[in-house]
Short mmCIF file of C-alpha atoms in Angstrom, two decimals:
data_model
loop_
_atom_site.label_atom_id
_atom_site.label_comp_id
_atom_site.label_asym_id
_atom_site.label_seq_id
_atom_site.Cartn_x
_atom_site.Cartn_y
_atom_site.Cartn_z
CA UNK A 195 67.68 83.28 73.30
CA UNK A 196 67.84 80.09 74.93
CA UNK A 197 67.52 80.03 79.07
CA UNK A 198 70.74 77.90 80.48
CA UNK A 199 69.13 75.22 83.40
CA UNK A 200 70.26 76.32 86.81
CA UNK A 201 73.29 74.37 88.28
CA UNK A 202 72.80 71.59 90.74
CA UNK A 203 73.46 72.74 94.08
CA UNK A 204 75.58 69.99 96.90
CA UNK A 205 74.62 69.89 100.44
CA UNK A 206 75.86 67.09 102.75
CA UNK A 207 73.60 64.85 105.42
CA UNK A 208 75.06 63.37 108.10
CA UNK A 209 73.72 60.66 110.18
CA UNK A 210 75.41 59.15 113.15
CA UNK A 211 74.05 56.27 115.77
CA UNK A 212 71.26 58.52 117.23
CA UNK A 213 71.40 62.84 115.50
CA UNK A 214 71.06 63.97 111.61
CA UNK A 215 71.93 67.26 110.58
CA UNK A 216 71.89 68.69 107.02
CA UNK A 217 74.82 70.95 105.67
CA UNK A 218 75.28 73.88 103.48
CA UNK A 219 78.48 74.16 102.04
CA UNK A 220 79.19 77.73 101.85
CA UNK A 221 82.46 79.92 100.04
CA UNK A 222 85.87 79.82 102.25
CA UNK A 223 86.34 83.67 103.22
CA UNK A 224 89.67 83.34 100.81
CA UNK A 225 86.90 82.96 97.96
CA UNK A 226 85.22 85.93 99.25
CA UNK A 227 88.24 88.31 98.18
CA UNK A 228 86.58 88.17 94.74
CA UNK A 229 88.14 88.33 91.12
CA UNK A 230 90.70 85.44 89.91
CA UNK A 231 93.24 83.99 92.24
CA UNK A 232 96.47 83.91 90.52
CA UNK A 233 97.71 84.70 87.29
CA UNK A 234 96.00 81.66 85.74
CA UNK A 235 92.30 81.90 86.93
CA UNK A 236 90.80 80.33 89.66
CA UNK A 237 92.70 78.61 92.41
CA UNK A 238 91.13 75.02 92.48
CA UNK A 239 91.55 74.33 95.92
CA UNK A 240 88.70 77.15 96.03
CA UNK A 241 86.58 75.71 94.18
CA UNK A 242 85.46 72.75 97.07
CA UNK A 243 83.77 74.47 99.74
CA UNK A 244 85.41 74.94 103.06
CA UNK A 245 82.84 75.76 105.38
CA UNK A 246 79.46 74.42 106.10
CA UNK A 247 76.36 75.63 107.70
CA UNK A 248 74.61 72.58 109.37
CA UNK A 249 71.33 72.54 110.78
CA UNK A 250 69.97 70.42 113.31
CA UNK A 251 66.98 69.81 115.78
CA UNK A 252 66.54 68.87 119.26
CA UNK A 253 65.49 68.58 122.15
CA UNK A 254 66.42 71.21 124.46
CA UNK A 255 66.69 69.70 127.80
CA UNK A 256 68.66 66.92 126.17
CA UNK A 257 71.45 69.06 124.38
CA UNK A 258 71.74 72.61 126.04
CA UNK A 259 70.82 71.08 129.54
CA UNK A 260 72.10 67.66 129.61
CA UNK A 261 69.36 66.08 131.65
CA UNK A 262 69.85 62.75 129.44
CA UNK A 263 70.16 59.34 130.44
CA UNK A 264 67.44 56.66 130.61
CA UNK A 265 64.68 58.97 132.24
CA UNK A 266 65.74 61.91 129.26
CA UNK A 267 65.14 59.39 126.98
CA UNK A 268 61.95 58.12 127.66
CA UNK A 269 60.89 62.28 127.95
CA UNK A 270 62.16 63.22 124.91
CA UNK A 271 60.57 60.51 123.23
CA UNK A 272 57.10 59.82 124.90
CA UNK A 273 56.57 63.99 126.05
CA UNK A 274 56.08 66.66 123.93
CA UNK A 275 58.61 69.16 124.93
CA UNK A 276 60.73 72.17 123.36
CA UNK A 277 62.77 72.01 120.52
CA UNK A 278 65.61 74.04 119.62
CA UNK A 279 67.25 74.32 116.12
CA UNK A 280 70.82 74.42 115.49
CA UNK A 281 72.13 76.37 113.47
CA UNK A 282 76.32 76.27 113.04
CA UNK A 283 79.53 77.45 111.03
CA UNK A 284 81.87 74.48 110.78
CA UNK A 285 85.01 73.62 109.32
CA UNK A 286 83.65 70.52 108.63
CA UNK A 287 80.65 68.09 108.78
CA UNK A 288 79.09 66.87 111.99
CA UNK A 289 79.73 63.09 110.21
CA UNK A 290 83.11 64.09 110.59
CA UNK A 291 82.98 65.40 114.42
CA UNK A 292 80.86 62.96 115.92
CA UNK A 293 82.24 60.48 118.26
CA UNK A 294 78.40 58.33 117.48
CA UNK A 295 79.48 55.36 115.43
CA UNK A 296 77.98 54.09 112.71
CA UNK A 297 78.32 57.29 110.75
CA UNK A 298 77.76 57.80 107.38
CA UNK A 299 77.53 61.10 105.27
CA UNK A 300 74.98 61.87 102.20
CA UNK A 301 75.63 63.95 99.14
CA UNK A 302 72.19 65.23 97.24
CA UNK A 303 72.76 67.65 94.13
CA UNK A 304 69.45 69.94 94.04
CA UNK A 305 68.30 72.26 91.87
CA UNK A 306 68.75 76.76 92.76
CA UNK A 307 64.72 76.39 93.43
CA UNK A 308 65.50 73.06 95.18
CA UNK A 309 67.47 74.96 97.66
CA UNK A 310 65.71 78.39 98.17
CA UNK A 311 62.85 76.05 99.46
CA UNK A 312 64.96 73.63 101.89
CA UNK A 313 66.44 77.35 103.17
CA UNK A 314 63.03 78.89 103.03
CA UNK A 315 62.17 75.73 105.15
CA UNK A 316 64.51 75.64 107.90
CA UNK A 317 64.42 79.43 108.39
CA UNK A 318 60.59 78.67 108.60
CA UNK A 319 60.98 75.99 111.51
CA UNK A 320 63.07 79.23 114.01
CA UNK A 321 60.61 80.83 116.48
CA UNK A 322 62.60 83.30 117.54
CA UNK A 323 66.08 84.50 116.23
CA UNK A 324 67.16 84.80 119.68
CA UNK A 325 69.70 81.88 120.66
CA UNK A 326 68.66 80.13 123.82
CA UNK A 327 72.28 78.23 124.17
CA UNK A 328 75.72 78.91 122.21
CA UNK A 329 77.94 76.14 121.99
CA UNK A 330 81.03 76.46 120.67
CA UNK A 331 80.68 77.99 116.73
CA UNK A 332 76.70 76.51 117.16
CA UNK A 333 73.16 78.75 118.17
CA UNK A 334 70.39 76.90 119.45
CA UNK A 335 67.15 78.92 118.95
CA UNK A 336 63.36 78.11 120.27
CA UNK A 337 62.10 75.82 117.44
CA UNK A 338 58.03 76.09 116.08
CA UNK A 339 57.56 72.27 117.34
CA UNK A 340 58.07 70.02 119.88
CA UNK A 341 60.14 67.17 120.19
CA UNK A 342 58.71 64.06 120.70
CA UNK A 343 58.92 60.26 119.25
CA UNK A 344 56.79 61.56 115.97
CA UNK A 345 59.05 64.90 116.00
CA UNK A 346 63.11 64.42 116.25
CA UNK A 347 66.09 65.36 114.20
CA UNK A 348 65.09 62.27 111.44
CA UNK A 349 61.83 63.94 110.45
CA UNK A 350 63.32 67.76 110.44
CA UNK A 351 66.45 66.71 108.17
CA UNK A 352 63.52 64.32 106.07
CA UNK A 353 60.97 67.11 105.96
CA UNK A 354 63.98 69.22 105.11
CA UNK A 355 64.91 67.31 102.23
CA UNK A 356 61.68 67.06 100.90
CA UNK A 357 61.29 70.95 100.49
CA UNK A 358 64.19 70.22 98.54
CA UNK A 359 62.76 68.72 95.86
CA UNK A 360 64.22 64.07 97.22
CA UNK A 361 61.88 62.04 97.22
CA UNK A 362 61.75 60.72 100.95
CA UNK A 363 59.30 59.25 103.29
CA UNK A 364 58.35 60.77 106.74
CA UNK A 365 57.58 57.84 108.18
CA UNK A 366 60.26 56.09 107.07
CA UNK A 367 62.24 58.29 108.82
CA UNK A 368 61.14 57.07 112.40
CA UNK A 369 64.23 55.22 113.21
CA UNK A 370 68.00 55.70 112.25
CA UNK A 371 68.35 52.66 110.21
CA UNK A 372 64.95 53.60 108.35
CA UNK A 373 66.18 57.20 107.33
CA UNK A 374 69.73 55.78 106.32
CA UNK A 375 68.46 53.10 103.83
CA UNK A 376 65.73 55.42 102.29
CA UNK A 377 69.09 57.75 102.42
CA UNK A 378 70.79 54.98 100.33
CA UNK A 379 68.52 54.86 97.84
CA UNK A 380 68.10 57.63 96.82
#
């Protein structure tokens, strides 16, 4: 009996001017009814996902507080101060909300053990399952770590993908431009 490689698995990066996020795609609810669709098998609009689960980091006074500006920069950057993961249900990918020019999205195929480890991962990075903030179909929970120049949304998505199995640097993924080009490559 010969054992049948797992299937590559798709999930989606986004990266606009200054946030990265990593998406999930998950099963429309439609797919979720189970058995064919239709008389002919499946129905192949099914068959592309229609909802993603994105995950995201920052920092908390930034996003659920809004104390930004030039003085929330320099904190969030130079500080060490609390992190919050997002974790949403979308309709579509953040690449394709944000209003953060230049955007650009990132499709990686991974392997089934490729996967259970970036999920394993990002469950790994929650400190409590309690949401601090809901906004709008997104929880933002207490992260492990703080957020600071050497911490931000660029290392968690990097450090994400490399429980995934890509082959990415972490400090590479300092800057925007850095983490899109090493993004590129591979």
């Amino acid at each position: 009996m010969s054992v049948r490689p797992d299937p590559d698995l798709t999930i989606i990066v986004s990266l606009d001017a200054a946030h990265s996020m990593i998406a999930l795609p998950i099963e429309s609810s439609l797919s979720h009814a189970g058995g064919d669709h239709g008389v002919t098998g499946k129905d192949d609009a099914l068959e592309e996902p229609h909802v993603y689960e994105e995950w995201g980091y920052a920092e908390r006074a930034w996003y659920l507080e809004k104390r930004q500006g030039f003085i929330g920069v320099l904190r969030a950057l130079l500080l060490p101060t609390e992190g919050v993961v997002e974790v949403g249900i979308h309709q579509s990918i953040w690449a394709e909300r944000t209003q953060k020019p230049p955007v650009e999205a990132f499709r990686f195929q991974i392997s089934k053990a490729g996967y259970l480890s970036l999920r394993s991962y990002l469950q790994s990075t929650i400190a409590s399952e309690e949401p601090v903030g809901i906004v709008g179909n997104s929880r933002f929970c207490v992260a492990r770590s703080p957020y600071h120049l050497f911490h931000h949304c660029h290392h968690y998505t990097a450090k994400g993908l490399r429980e995934a199995g890509l082959p990415i640097s972490m400090t590479g993924a300092l800057t925007r431009n850095g983490f899109a080009r090493q993004l590129r490559r591979i």
